[in-house]
Short mmCIF file of C-alpha atoms and ligand atoms in Angstrom, two decimals:
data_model
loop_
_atom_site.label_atom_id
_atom_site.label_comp_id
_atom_site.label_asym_id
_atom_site.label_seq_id
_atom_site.Cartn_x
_atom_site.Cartn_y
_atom_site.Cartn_z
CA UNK A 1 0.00 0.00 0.00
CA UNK A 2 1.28 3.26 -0.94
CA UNK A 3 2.12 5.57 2.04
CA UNK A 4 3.43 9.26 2.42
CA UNK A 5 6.83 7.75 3.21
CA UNK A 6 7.02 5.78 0.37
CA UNK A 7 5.60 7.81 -1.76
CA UNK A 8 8.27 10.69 -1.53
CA UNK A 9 11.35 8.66 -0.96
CA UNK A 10 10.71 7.45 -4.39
CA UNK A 11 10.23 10.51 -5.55
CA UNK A 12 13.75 11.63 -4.10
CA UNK A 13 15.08 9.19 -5.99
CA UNK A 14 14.09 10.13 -9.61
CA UNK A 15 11.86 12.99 -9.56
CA UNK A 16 13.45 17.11 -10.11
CA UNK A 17 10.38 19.43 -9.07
CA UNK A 18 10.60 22.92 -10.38
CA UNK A 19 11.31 26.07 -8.73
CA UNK A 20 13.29 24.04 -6.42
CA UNK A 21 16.48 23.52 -4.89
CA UNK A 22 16.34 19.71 -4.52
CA UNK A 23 18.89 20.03 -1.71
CA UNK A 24 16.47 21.92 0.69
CA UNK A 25 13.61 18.44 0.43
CA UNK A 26 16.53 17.06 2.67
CA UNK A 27 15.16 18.56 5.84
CA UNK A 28 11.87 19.67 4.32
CA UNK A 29 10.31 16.93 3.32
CA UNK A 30 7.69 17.32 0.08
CA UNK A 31 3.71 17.17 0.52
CA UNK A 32 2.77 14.05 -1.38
CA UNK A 33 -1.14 14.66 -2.39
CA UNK A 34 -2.92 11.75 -3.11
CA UNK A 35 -6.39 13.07 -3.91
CA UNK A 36 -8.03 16.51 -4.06
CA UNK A 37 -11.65 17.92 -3.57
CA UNK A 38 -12.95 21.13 -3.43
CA UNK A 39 -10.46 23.36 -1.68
CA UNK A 40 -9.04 20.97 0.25
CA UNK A 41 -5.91 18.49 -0.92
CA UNK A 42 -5.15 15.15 1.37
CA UNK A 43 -2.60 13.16 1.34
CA UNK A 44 -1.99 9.35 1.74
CA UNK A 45 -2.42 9.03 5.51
CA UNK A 46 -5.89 11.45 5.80
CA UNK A 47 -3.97 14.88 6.93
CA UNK A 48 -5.66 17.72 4.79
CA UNK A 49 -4.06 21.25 3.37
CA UNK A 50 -6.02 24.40 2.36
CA UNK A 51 -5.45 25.24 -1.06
CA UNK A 52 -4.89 28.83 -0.38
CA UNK A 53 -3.67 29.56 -3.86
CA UNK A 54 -5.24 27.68 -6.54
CA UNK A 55 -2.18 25.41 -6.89
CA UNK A 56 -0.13 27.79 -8.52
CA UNK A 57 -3.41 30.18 -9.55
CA UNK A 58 -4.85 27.72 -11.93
CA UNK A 59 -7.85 26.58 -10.18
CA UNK A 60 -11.23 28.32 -10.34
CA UNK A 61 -14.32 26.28 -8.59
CA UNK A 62 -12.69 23.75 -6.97
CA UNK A 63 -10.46 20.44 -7.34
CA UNK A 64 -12.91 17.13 -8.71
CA UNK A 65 -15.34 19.86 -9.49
CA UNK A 66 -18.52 17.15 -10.35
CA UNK A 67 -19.49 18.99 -14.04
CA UNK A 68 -16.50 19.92 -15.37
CA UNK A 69 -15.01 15.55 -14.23
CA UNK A 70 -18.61 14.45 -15.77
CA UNK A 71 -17.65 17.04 -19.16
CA UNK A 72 -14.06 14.91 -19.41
CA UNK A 73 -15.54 11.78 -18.95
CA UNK A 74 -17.78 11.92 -21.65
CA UNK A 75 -14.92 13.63 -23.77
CA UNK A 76 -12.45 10.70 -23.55
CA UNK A 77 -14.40 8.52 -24.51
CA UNK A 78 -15.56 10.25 -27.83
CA UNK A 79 -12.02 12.27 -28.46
CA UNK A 80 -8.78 12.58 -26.37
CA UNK A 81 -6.30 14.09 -28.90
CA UNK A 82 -5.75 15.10 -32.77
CA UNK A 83 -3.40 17.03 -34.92
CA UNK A 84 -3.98 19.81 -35.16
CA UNK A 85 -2.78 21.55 -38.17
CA UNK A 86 -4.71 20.06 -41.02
CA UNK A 87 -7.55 18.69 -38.96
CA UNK A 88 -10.29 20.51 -36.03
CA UNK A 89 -13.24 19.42 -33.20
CA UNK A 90 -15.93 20.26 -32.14
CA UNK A 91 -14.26 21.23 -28.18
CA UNK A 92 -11.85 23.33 -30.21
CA UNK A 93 -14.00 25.36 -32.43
CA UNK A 94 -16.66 25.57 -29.53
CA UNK A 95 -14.09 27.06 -27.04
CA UNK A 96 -12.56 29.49 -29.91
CA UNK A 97 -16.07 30.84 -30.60
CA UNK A 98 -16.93 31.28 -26.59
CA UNK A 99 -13.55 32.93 -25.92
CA UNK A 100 -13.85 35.39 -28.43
CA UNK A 101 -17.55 36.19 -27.50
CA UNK A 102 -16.45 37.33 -23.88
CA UNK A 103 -12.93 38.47 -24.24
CA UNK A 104 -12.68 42.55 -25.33
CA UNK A 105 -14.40 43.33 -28.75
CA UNK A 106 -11.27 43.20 -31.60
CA UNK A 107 -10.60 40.11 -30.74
CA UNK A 108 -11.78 37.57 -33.74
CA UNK A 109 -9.06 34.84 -33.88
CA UNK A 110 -7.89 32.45 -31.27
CA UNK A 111 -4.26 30.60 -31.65
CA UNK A 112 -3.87 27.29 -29.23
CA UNK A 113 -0.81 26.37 -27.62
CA UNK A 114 -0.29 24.42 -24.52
CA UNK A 115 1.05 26.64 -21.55
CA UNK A 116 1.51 30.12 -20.30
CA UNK A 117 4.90 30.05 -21.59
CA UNK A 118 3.94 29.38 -24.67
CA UNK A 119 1.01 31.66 -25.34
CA UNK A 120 3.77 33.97 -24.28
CA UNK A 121 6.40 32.90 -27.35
CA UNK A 122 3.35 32.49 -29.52
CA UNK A 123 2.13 36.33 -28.97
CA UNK A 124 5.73 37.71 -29.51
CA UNK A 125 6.35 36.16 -32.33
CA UNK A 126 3.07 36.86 -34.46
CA UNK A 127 3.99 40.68 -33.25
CA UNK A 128 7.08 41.07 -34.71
CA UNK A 129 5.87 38.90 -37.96
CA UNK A 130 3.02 40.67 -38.69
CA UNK A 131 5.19 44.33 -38.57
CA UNK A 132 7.72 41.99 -40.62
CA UNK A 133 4.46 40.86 -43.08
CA UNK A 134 3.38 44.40 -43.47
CA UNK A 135 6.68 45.84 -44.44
CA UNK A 136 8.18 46.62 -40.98
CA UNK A 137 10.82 44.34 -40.51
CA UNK A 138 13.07 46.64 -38.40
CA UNK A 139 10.35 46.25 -35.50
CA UNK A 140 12.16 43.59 -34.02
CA UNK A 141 11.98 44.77 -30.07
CA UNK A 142 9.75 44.49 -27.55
CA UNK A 143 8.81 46.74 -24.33
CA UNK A 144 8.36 45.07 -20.59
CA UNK A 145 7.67 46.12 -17.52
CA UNK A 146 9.83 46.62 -14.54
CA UNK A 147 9.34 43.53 -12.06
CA UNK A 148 7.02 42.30 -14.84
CA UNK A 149 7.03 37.58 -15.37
CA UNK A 150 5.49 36.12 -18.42
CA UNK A 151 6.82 32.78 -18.11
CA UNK A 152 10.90 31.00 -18.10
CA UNK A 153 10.58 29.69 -21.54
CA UNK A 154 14.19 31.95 -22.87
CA UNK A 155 11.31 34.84 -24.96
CA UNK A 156 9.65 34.63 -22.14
CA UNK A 157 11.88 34.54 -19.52
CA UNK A 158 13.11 37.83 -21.97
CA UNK A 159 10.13 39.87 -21.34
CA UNK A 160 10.48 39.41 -17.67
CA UNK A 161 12.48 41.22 -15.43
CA UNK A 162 12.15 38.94 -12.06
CA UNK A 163 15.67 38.55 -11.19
CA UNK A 164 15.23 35.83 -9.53
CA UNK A 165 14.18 33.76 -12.39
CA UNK A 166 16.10 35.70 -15.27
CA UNK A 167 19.46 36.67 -13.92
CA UNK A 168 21.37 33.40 -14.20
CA UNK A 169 20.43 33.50 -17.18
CA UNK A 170 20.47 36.14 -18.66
CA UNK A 171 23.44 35.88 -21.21
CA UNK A 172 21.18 33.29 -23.24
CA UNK A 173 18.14 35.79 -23.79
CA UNK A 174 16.97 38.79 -26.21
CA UNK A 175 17.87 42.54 -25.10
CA UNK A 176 14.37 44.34 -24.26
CA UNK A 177 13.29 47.43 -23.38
CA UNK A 178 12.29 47.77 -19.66
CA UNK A 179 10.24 50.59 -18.72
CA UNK A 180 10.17 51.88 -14.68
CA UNK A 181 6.42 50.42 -13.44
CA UNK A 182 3.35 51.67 -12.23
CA UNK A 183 3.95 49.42 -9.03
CA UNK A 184 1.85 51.27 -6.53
CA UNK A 185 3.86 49.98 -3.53
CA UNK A 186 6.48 52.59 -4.37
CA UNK A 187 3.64 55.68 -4.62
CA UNK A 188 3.85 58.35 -2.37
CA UNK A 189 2.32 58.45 1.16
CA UNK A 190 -1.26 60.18 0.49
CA UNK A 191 -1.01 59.73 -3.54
CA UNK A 192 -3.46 57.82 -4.74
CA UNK A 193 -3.11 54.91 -7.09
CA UNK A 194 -4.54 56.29 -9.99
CA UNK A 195 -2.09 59.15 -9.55
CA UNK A 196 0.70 57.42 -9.22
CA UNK A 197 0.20 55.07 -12.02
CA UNK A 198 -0.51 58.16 -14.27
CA UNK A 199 2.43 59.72 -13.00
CA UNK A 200 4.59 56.61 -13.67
CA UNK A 201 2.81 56.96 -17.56
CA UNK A 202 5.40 59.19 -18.81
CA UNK A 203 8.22 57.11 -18.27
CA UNK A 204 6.66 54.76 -21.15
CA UNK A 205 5.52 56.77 -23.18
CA UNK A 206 8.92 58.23 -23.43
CA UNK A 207 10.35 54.95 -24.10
CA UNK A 208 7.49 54.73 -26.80
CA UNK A 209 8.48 58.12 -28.33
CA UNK A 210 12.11 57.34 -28.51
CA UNK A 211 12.09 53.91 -29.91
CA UNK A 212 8.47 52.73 -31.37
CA UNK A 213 10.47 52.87 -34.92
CA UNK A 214 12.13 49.65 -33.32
CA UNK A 215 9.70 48.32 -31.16
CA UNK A 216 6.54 45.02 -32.01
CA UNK A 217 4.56 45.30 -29.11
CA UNK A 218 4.62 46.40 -25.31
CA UNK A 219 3.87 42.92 -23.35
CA UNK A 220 1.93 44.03 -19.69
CA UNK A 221 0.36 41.91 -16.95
CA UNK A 222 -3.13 43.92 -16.45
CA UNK A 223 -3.45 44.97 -13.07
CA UNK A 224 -1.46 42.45 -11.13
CA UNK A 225 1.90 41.85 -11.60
CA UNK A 226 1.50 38.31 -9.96
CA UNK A 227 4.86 36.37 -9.66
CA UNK A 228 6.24 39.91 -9.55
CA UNK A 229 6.00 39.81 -5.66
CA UNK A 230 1.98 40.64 -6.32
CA UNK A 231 2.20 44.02 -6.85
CA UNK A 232 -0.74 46.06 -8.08
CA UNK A 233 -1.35 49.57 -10.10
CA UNK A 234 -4.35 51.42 -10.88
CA UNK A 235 -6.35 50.43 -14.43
CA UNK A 236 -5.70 53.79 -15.50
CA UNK A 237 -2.38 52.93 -16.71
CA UNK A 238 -3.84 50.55 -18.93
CA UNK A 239 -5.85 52.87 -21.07
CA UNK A 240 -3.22 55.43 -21.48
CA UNK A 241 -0.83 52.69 -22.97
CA UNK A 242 -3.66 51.55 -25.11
CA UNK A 243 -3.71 55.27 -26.67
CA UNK A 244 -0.55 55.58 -26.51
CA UNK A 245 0.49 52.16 -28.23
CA UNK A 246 -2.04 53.26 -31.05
CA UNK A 247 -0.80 56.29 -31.27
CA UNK A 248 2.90 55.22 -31.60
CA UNK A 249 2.05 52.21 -33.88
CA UNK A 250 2.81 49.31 -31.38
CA UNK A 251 0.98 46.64 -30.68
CA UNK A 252 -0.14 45.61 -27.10
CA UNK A 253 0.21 42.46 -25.51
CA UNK A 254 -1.98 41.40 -22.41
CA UNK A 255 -0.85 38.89 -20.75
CA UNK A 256 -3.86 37.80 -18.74
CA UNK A 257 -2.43 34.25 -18.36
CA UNK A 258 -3.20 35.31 -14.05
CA UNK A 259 -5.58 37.53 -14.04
CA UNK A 260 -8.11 36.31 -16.09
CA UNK A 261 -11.25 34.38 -15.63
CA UNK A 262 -12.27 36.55 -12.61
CA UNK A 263 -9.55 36.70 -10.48
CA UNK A 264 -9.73 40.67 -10.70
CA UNK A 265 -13.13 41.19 -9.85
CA UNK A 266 -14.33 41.21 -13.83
CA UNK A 267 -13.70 38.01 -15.76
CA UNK A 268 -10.80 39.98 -17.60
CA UNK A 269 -8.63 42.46 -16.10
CA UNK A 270 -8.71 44.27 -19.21
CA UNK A 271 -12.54 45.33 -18.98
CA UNK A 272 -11.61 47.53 -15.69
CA UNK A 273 -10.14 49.71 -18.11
CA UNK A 274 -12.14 49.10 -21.24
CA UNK A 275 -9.45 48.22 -22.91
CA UNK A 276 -9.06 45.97 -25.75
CA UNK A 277 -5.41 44.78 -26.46
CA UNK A 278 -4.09 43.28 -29.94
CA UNK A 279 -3.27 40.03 -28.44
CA UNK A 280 -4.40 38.48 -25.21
CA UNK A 281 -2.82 35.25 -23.54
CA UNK A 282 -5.08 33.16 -21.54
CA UNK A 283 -4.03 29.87 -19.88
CA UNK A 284 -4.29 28.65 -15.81
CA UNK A 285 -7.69 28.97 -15.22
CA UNK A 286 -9.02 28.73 -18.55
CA UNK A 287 -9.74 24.79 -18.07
CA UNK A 288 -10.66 25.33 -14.79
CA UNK A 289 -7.20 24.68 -13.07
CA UNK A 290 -7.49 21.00 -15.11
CA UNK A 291 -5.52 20.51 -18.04
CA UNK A 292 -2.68 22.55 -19.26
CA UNK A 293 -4.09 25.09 -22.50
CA UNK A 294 -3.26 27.79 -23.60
CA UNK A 295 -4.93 30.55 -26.47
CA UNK A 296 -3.91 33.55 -27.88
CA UNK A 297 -6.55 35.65 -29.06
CA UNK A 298 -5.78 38.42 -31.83
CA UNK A 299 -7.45 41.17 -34.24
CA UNK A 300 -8.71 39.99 -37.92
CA UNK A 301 -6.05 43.37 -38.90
CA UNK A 302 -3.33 40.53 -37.51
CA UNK A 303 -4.91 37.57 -39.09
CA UNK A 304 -5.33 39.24 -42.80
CA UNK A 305 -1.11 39.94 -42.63
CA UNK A 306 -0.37 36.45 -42.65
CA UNK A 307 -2.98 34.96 -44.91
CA UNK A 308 -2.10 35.12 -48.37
CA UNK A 309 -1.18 32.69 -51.01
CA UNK A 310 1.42 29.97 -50.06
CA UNK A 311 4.24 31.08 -52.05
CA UNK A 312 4.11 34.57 -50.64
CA UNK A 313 5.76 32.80 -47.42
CA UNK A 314 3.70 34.81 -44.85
CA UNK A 315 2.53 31.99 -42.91
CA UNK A 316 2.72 32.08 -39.28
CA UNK A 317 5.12 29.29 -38.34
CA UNK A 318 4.44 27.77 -35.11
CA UNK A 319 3.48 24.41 -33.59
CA UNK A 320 3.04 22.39 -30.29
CA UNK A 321 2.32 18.62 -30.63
CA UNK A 322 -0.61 19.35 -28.32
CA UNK A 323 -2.16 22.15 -29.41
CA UNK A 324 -5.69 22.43 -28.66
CA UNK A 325 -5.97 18.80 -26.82
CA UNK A 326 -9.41 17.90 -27.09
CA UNK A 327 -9.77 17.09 -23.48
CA UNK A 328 -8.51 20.11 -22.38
CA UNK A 329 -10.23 22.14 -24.33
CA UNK A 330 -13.49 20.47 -23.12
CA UNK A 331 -12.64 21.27 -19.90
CA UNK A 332 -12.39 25.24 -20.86
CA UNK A 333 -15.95 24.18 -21.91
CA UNK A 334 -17.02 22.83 -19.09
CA UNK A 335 -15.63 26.17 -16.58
CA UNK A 336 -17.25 28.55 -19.30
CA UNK A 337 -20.31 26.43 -18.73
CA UNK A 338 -20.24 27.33 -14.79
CA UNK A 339 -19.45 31.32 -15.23
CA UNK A 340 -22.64 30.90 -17.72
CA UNK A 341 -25.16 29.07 -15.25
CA UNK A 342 -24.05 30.54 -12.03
CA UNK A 343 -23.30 34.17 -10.73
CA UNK A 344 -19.73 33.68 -10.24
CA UNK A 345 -18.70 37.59 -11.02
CA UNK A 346 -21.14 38.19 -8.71
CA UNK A 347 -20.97 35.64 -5.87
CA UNK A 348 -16.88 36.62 -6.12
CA UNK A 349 -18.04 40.22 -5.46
CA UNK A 350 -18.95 39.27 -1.77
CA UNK A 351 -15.64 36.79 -1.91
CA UNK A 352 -13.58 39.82 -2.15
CA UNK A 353 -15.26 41.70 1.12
CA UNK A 354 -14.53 38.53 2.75
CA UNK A 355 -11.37 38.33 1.68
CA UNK A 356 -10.50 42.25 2.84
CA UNK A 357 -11.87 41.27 6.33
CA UNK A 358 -10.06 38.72 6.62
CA UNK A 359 -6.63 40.71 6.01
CA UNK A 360 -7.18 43.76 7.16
CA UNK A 361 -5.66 43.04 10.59
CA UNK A 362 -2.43 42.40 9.32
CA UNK A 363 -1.89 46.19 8.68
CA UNK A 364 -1.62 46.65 12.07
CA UNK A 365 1.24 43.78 11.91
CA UNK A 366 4.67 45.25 12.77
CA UNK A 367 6.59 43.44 10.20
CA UNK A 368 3.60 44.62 7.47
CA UNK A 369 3.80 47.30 5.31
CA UNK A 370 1.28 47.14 3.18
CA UNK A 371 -2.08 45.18 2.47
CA UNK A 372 -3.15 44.99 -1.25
CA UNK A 373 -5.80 43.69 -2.70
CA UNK A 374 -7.71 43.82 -6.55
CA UNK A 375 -10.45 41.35 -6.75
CA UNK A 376 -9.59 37.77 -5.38
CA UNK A 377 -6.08 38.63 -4.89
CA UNK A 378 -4.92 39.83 -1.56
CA UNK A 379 -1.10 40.27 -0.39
CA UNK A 380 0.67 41.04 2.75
CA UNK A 381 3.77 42.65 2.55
CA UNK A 382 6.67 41.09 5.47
CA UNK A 383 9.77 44.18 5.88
CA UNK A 384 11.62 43.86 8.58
CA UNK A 385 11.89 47.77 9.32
CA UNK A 386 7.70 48.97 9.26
CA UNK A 387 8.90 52.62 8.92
CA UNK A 388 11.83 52.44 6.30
CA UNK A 389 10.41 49.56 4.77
CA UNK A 390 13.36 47.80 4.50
CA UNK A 391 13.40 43.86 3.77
CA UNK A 392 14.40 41.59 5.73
CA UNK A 393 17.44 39.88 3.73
CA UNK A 394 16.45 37.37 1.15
CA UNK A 395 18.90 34.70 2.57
CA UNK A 396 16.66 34.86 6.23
CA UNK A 397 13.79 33.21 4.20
CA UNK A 398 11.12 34.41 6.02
CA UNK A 399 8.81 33.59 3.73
CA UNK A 400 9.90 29.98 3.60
CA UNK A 401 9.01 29.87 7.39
CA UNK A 402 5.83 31.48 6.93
CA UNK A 403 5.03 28.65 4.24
CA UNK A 404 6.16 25.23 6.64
CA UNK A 405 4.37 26.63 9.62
CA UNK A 406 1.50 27.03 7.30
CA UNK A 407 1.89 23.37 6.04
CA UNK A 408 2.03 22.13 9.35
CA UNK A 409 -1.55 23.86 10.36
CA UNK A 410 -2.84 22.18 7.16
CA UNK A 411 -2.90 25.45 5.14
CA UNK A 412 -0.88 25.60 1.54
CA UNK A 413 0.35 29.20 1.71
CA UNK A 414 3.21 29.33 -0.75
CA UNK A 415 4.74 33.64 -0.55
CA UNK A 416 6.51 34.58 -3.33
CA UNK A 417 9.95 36.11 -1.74
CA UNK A 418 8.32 37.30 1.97
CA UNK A 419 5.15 38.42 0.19
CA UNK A 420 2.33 36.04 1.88
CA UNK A 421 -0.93 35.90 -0.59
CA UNK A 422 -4.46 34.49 -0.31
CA UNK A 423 -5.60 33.50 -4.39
CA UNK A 424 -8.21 30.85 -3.30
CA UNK A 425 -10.56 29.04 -5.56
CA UNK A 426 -13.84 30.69 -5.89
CA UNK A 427 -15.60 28.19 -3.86
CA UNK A 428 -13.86 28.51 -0.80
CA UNK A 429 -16.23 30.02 2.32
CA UNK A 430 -15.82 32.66 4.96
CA UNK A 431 -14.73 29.56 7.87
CA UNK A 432 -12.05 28.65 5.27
CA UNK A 433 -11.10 32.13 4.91
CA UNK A 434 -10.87 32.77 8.52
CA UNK A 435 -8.88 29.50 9.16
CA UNK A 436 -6.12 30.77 6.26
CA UNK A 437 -5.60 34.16 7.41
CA UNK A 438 -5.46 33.10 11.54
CA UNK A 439 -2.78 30.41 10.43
CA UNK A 440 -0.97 33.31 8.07
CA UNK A 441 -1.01 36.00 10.74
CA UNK A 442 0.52 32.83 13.72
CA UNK A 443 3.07 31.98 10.96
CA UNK A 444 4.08 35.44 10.59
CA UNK A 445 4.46 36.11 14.12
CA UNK A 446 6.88 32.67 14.01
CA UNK A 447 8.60 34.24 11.07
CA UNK A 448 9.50 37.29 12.04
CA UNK A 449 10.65 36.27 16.17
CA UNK A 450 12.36 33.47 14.99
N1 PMP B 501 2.41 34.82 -17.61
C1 PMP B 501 1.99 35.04 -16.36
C2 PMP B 501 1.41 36.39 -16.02
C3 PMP B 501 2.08 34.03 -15.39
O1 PMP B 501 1.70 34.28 -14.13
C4 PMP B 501 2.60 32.77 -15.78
C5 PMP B 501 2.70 31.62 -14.79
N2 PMP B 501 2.87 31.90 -13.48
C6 PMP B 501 3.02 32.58 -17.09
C7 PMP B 501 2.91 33.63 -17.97
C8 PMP B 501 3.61 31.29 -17.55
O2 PMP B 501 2.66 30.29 -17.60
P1 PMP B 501 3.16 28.75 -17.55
O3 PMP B 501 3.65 28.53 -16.15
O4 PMP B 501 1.94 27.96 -17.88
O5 PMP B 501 4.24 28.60 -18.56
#
């Protein structure tokens, strides 16, 4: 009979988990999940953890969520995978025609590919192929955000600027553009967001001015810079890089591969500004947290540059072996299905009040210096110094503490640096909500005195 024991010393022996020094599963041992429902995840000997952030932000209404299992179920056993170039389905073309009806109006084609990453690479690369199609070709750069992630694929990793992830290696990727951000944590005491984010404006559309002759496509994360440490600006910024970005002939690139499907209060983050971009990547929760998809969604302006007759050599030339699974895109079905029959925008309205009771202790924290929170995402800044708000040294790993005392209470709280964030699935209730942030404020306090 399989046990937890068993389970993970086998795992030690052949298994390399990302985003993970191996080394440190020598004295911290790894969670080995044998089955999941709803919010909760249990492993082989009955102990239950909280799934305080959506296993890595992908899941929406639950795990073993009864319609979208029944919607796979019956998919297998009509169609589990086919080529796609050459040949369609019916989950494919239904999900492309339901994405594009409730993503911004523009947007008339939909692109598969497989992951976040990917959506990512995809995105960049019609950008700079349509400017290339349409007599452009010295458009060959791209503008990112400060502290901004779209994935560790190497044009991904790129377009990033986490240092964590892109430093080492750094001499293997593409020279970008990176503009200062509207990051509201750095705004000043008293200034609003909205201010600061405008203020923060000019800095890109300088960098527009002086190099859109050069430039594809600015790639942003609207509203939430998530693996950026979750850091948050105002959705002003995102209409006056829309304008601007028309104005300057670039394209823009929303990378909504977090923040969609509700997490920011509307089911795209883009809508809080009324924005519509030329290409949006979608991924995570777009099967429901199930299957791993991926879609980029573009303008019929981008289509039209690459279809023309074969010779002409415009085609856009990119593949993934499974792009548009059939089973996962059933499952993007089956979660459209449940934001269709159910208030979810709605119900998540109340979510997010419960959510901002729930943390609005912790600004009276000591080691907190700031609480943040757009829609369903809520973060808790750790400093060591409350006043200066100076960090407490990387190599202290508060975080890391904050994240095994959580384990051990049965809640999986995973901070990003010492950033501790609630991103729950949409199903989870106030009791749950109460248990995650009394267990987050304890392991905090054992955190910072320890
Ligand atoms: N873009 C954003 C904004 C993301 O948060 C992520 C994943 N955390 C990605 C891209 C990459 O997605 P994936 O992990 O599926 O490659």
């Amino acid at each position: 009979m399989m046990t937890n024991h068993s389970l993970t010393s086998r795992d030690r022996a052949v298994l390399w988990h990302p985003c993970t020094q191996m080394k440190d599963h020598e004295t911290f041992p790894i969670i080995p999940i044998k089955k999941a429902q709803g919010v909760w995840l249990e492993d082989f000997e009955g102990r239950r953890y909280l799934d305080a952030i959506s296993s890595w932000w992908v899941n929406l209404f639950g795990h073993a969520h009864p319609a979208i299992n029944a919607a796979l179920k019956d998919q297998l056993d009509t169609l589990e995978q086919v080529i796609f170039a050459g040949f369609t389905h019916e989950p494919a073309v239904n999900l492309a025609e339901r994405l594009l009806s409730l993503t911004p109006a523009g947007l008339s084609r939909c692109f598969f590919a497989d992951n976040g990453s990917a959506a990512v690479e995809v995105a960049l690369k019609m950008s700079f192929h349509y400017w290339k199609n349409t007599g452009q070709p010295q458009k060959t750069r791209f503008i990112t955000l400060e502290n901004s992630y779209h994935g560790e694929t190497l044009g991904a990793l790129a377009v990033g600027d986490v240092a964590l992830y892109k430093d080492t290696y750094s001499p293997l990727l593409m020279e970008v553009l990176t503009v200062p951000g509207p990051d509201c944590y750095f705004r000043e005491p008293g200034e609003s967001w909205a201010d600061y984010s405008t203020r923060r404006f000019a800095l890109m559309e300088q960098t527009l001015e002086a190099h859109a002759n050069s430039v594809c496509a600015v790639i942003i994360e609207p509203l939430v810079q998530c693996a950026g440490y979750m850091r948050m600006y105002d959705p002003v910024y995102l209409s006056l890089l829309r304008a601007a970005c028309d104005k300057y002939q670039v394209h823009l690139i929303a990378d909504e591969i977090a923040v969609g499907f509700g997490r920011t209060g509307t089911l795209f983050a883009c809508e809080q500004a009324a924005v519509s971009p030329d290409f949006m990547c979608l991924s995570k929760g777009l099967t429901g947290g199930y299957l791993p998809l991926s879609a980029v969604l573009t303008t019929d302006k981008v289509y039209q540059a690459f279809y023309d007759d074969y010779h002409k050599l415009t085609a856009f030339l990119h593949s993934h072996s499974y792009t548009g699974n059939a089973l996962a895109c059933r499952a993007g079905l089956a979660t459209l299905d449940i934001f269709q029959q159910q208030p979810i925008l709605e119900n998540n309205q109340q979510l997010a009040r419960l959510m901002a009771i729930a943390a609005a202790r912790f600004i009276e924290h000591p080691h907190v210096a700031e609480v943040r929170q757009t829609g369903l995402i809520v973060a808790i800044e750790l400093v060591k110094n409350k006043r200066s708000r100076e960090p407490f040294p990387w190599q202290e790993r508060r975080g890391l503490k904050v994240y095994q005392y959580a384990l051990a209470k049965g809640v999986l709280l995973r901070p990003l640096g010492n950033v501790i964030y609630f991103m729950p699935p949409y199903v989870i209730t106030a009791e749950e909500l109460s248990v995650i942030a009394t267990v987050a404020w304890d392991g905090i306090e054992w955190a910072v005195n320890g």
